[in-house]
CSV table of C-alpha atoms in Angstrom, one decimal:
chain,number,residue,atom,x,y,z
E,1,PRO,CA,9.7,-0.7,22.6
E,2,GLY,CA,10.7,-3.8,20.6
E,3,HIS,CA,9.2,-2.5,17.4
E,4,VAL,CA,11.0,0.9,17.5
E,5,GLY,CA,14.2,-0.4,15.8
E,6,LEU,CA,12.2,-2.3,13.1
E,7,VAL,CA,9.8,0.6,12.5
E,8,SER,CA,12.6,3.1,12.0
E,9,SER,CA,14.6,0.7,9.7
E,10,ALA,CA,11.5,0.1,7.6
E,11,MET,CA,10.8,3.9,7.6
E,12,ALA,CA,14.1,4.4,5.8
E,13,ALA,CA,12.4,2.7,2.8
E,14,VAL,CA,9.8,5.5,2.6
E,15,GLU,CA,12.4,7.8,1.2
E,16,ALA,CA,12.7,5.5,-1.9
E,17,ALA,CA,8.9,5.7,-2.5
E,18,GLU,CA,7.0,8.2,-4.4
E,19,ARG,CA,4.1,9.2,-2.1
E,20,ARG,CA,0.8,10.6,-3.4
E,21,LEU,CA,-2.4,11.7,-1.7
E,22,TYR,CA,-5.5,12.2,-3.8
E,23,VAL,CA,-9.2,12.6,-3.5
E,24,ALA,CA,-10.9,9.2,-3.9
E,25,THR,CA,-14.4,10.5,-4.8
E,26,PRO,CA,-15.7,14.0,-5.6
E,27,TRP,CA,-19.2,13.4,-4.1
E,28,PRO,CA,-18.6,14.7,-0.6
E,29,PHE,CA,-17.3,17.9,-2.0
E,30,VAL,CA,-20.2,18.2,-4.4
E,31,ALA,CA,-22.6,17.6,-1.4
E,32,TRP,CA,-20.6,20.3,0.6
E,33,ALA,CA,-21.1,22.8,-2.2
E,34,GLY,CA,-24.8,21.9,-2.4
E,35,LEU,CA,-25.2,22.4,1.3
E,36,LEU,CA,-23.4,25.7,1.1
E,37,ALA,CA,-25.7,26.8,-1.7
E,38,MET,CA,-28.8,25.8,0.2
E,39,GLN,CA,-27.5,27.7,3.3
E,40,ILE,CA,-27.0,30.9,1.1
E,41,ILE,CA,-30.4,30.5,-0.7
E,42,SER,CA,-32.5,29.4,2.2
E,43,PRO,CA,-30.7,29.8,5.6
E,44,ASP,CA,-31.7,27.2,8.1
E,45,PRO,CA,-30.0,25.6,11.1
E,46,ALA,CA,-30.3,22.2,9.6
E,47,TRP,CA,-28.2,23.2,6.6
E,48,SER,CA,-25.7,24.8,9.0
E,49,TRP,CA,-25.3,21.6,11.1
E,50,LEU,CA,-25.0,19.4,8.0
E,51,LEU,CA,-22.4,21.8,6.5
E,52,VAL,CA,-20.4,21.8,9.7
E,53,GLY,CA,-20.6,18.0,10.1
E,54,LEU,CA,-19.5,17.3,6.5
E,55,SER,CA,-16.7,19.9,6.9
E,56,VAL,CA,-15.4,18.2,10.0
E,57,LEU,CA,-15.6,14.8,8.3
E,58,ILE,CA,-13.6,16.0,5.3
E,59,ALA,CA,-11.0,17.7,7.5
E,60,PHE,CA,-10.6,14.6,9.7
E,61,SER,CA,-10.3,12.4,6.6
E,62,TYR,CA,-7.7,14.6,5.1
E,63,VAL,CA,-5.6,14.8,8.2
E,64,TYR,CA,-5.8,11.0,8.7
E,65,ALA,CA,-4.7,10.4,5.1
E,66,ARG,CA,-1.7,12.9,5.5
E,67,VAL,CA,-0.6,11.1,8.7
E,68,LEU,CA,-0.7,7.8,6.9
E,69,ARG,CA,1.1,9.2,3.9
E,70,ASP,CA,4.0,10.5,6.1
E,71,GLY,CA,4.1,7.8,8.8
E,72,VAL,CA,3.7,4.4,7.0
E,73,ALA,CA,6.3,2.6,5.0
E,74,CYS,CA,6.7,-0.9,3.5
E,75,ARG,CA,9.8,-2.9,2.8
E,76,ARG,CA,10.3,-5.8,0.4
E,77,GLN,CA,13.2,-8.2,0.7
E,78,THR,CA,13.9,-11.0,-1.9
E,79,LEU,CA,15.3,-14.1,-0.3
E,80,GLY,CA,17.6,-15.2,-3.1
E,81,THR,CA,17.8,-14.2,-6.7
E,82,TRP,CA,19.1,-17.4,-8.1
E,83,VAL,CA,16.4,-20.0,-8.5
E,84,VAL,CA,16.0,-23.3,-10.3
E,85,ALA,CA,12.8,-24.1,-12.1
E,86,GLY,CA,10.5,-25.9,-9.6
E,87,ASP,CA,12.0,-24.1,-6.6
E,88,ARG,CA,10.2,-21.7,-4.4
E,89,LEU,CA,10.8,-18.0,-4.6
E,90,LEU,CA,10.6,-16.3,-1.2
E,91,GLU,CA,10.1,-12.7,-0.3
E,92,ARG,CA,9.6,-10.9,3.0
E,93,PHE,CA,7.4,-7.8,3.4
E,94,THR,CA,7.4,-5.5,6.4
E,95,LEU,CA,4.6,-2.9,6.8
E,96,ALA,CA,5.6,-0.4,9.4
E,97,ASN,CA,3.4,2.3,11.0
E,98,ALA,CA,5.3,5.0,12.8
E,99,SER,CA,2.2,7.2,13.2
E,100,GLY,CA,-0.2,7.4,16.1
E,101,LEU,CA,-3.2,6.3,14.0
E,102,PRO,CA,-4.0,2.7,12.9
E,103,VAL,CA,-3.7,1.5,9.3
E,104,LEU,CA,-7.2,0.0,8.8
E,105,TRP,CA,-6.1,-1.5,5.5
E,106,GLY,CA,-2.8,-1.4,3.6
E,107,GLN,CA,-2.9,-3.0,0.2
E,108,VAL,CA,0.3,-4.2,-1.4
E,109,VAL,CA,-0.1,-4.3,-5.2
E,110,ASP,CA,2.7,-6.0,-7.2
E,111,PHE,CA,3.6,-5.4,-10.9
E,112,SER,CA,6.2,-8.2,-11.2
E,113,ASP,CA,6.3,-10.4,-14.3
E,114,VAL,CA,7.1,-13.7,-12.7
E,115,PRO,CA,4.6,-16.2,-14.1
E,116,GLY,CA,2.2,-17.5,-11.5
E,117,TYR,CA,3.7,-15.4,-8.7
E,118,ARG,CA,1.3,-13.1,-6.9
E,119,VAL,CA,2.1,-11.2,-3.7
E,120,ASP,CA,-0.9,-8.8,-3.6
E,121,ARG,CA,-2.2,-8.7,0.0
E,122,VAL,CA,-4.2,-6.5,2.4
E,123,GLU,CA,-3.0,-6.0,6.0
E,124,THR,CA,-3.8,-3.9,9.1
E,125,VAL,CA,-1.3,-2.3,11.4
E,126,PRO,CA,-1.8,-0.8,14.9
E,127,PRO,CA,-0.4,2.6,15.8
E,128,GLN,CA,3.4,2.4,16.3
E,129,GLY,CA,3.4,-1.2,15.1
E,130,GLN,CA,4.3,-3.4,12.2
E,131,ARG,CA,3.3,-6.5,10.3
E,132,GLU,CA,5.7,-9.0,8.6
E,133,TRP,CA,4.8,-11.7,6.2
E,134,THR,CA,6.6,-14.0,3.8
E,135,THR,CA,5.3,-14.8,0.4
E,136,ALA,CA,6.2,-17.9,-1.6
E,137,GLY,CA,5.7,-19.0,-5.1
E,138,VAL,CA,6.9,-21.9,-7.3
E,139,CYS,CA,8.9,-20.8,-10.3
E,140,GLN,CA,7.7,-23.1,-13.0
E,141,ARG,CA,9.2,-21.4,-16.1
E,142,ARG,CA,12.9,-20.7,-16.7
E,143,GLY,CA,14.0,-17.3,-17.8
E,144,VAL,CA,14.9,-13.8,-16.6
E,145,PHE,CA,12.1,-12.1,-14.7
E,146,ARG,CA,11.5,-8.9,-12.8
E,147,LEU,CA,10.3,-8.4,-9.3
E,148,GLY,CA,8.7,-5.0,-8.9
E,149,PRO,CA,7.8,-2.2,-9.2
E,150,TRP,CA,5.1,-2.3,-6.6
E,151,ALA,CA,2.8,0.0,-4.6
E,152,LEU,CA,1.2,0.4,-1.2
E,153,ARG,CA,-2.3,1.8,-1.1
E,154,LEU,CA,-3.9,3.2,2.0
E,155,ALA,CA,-7.0,5.3,2.8
E,156,ASP,CA,-8.7,7.1,5.6
E,157,PRO,CA,-11.6,5.4,7.5
E,158,ALA,CA,-14.3,7.3,5.5
E,159,GLY,CA,-12.6,6.5,2.2
E,160,LEU,CA,-12.6,10.1,1.0
E,161,PHE,CA,-8.8,10.3,0.4
E,162,ARG,CA,-6.4,7.7,-0.9
E,163,VAL,CA,-2.7,7.4,-0.3
E,164,GLU,CA,-0.5,5.6,-2.8
E,165,GLN,CA,3.2,4.9,-2.3
E,166,LEU,CA,5.0,3.8,-5.5
E,167,TYR,CA,8.2,1.8,-5.0
E,168,PRO,CA,9.9,1.9,-8.4
E,169,ALA,CA,12.9,-0.4,-7.5
E,170,THR,CA,13.0,-3.7,-9.3
E,171,THR,CA,15.0,-6.9,-8.8
E,172,THR,CA,16.0,-9.2,-11.6
E,173,ILE,CA,15.8,-12.9,-10.9
E,174,MET,CA,17.2,-15.7,-13.0
E,175,VAL,CA,15.3,-19.0,-13.1
E,176,TYR,CA,17.6,-21.7,-14.3
E,177,PRO,CA,16.5,-25.0,-15.9
E,178,ARG,CA,16.6,-28.1,-13.7
E,179,ALA,CA,19.7,-30.2,-14.5
E,180,ALA,CA,18.8,-33.6,-16.0
E,181,LEU,CA,20.5,-36.8,-15.0
E,182,LEU,CA,22.1,-38.5,-17.9
E,183,PRO,CA,22.6,-42.3,-18.1
E,184,HIS,CA,26.2,-43.6,-17.9
């Protein structure tokens, strides 16, 4: 109940993301075609059971990945865009899962160009739940830098399908030099 408002507000960010679902590896489909060929060439109940089992695994994995693609969103908030060299840059991430399936791993991958600042992270989220975390990094070089774009990567439990949500929005931050104290 307490998560509903936060999950729905974080889900609004999913509209800004480009969501893609793709096959992670072709080998299960190659195995499925081989089992089908064996069943046609030399029919046997063993081939049938393996074919049905692999078909169920592929179908389950595809449905799981589609649910994650449509029901999971991530939000990134920069806590201040005006920073002095030597100060900490803070950002808050919210990974929200509005689906009925758990997120076994959600990987945040950042493409920012701030020197020494890394926010890449892997999190899990229960069904209808969310995770929040804050990242911090010290801005050691002055200049104009870009936060973002970034991506969220997910997968089904068997790893047959991958989901990638690309967040193209960027935030520009200015790291000012530290003011020096001059003698009287």
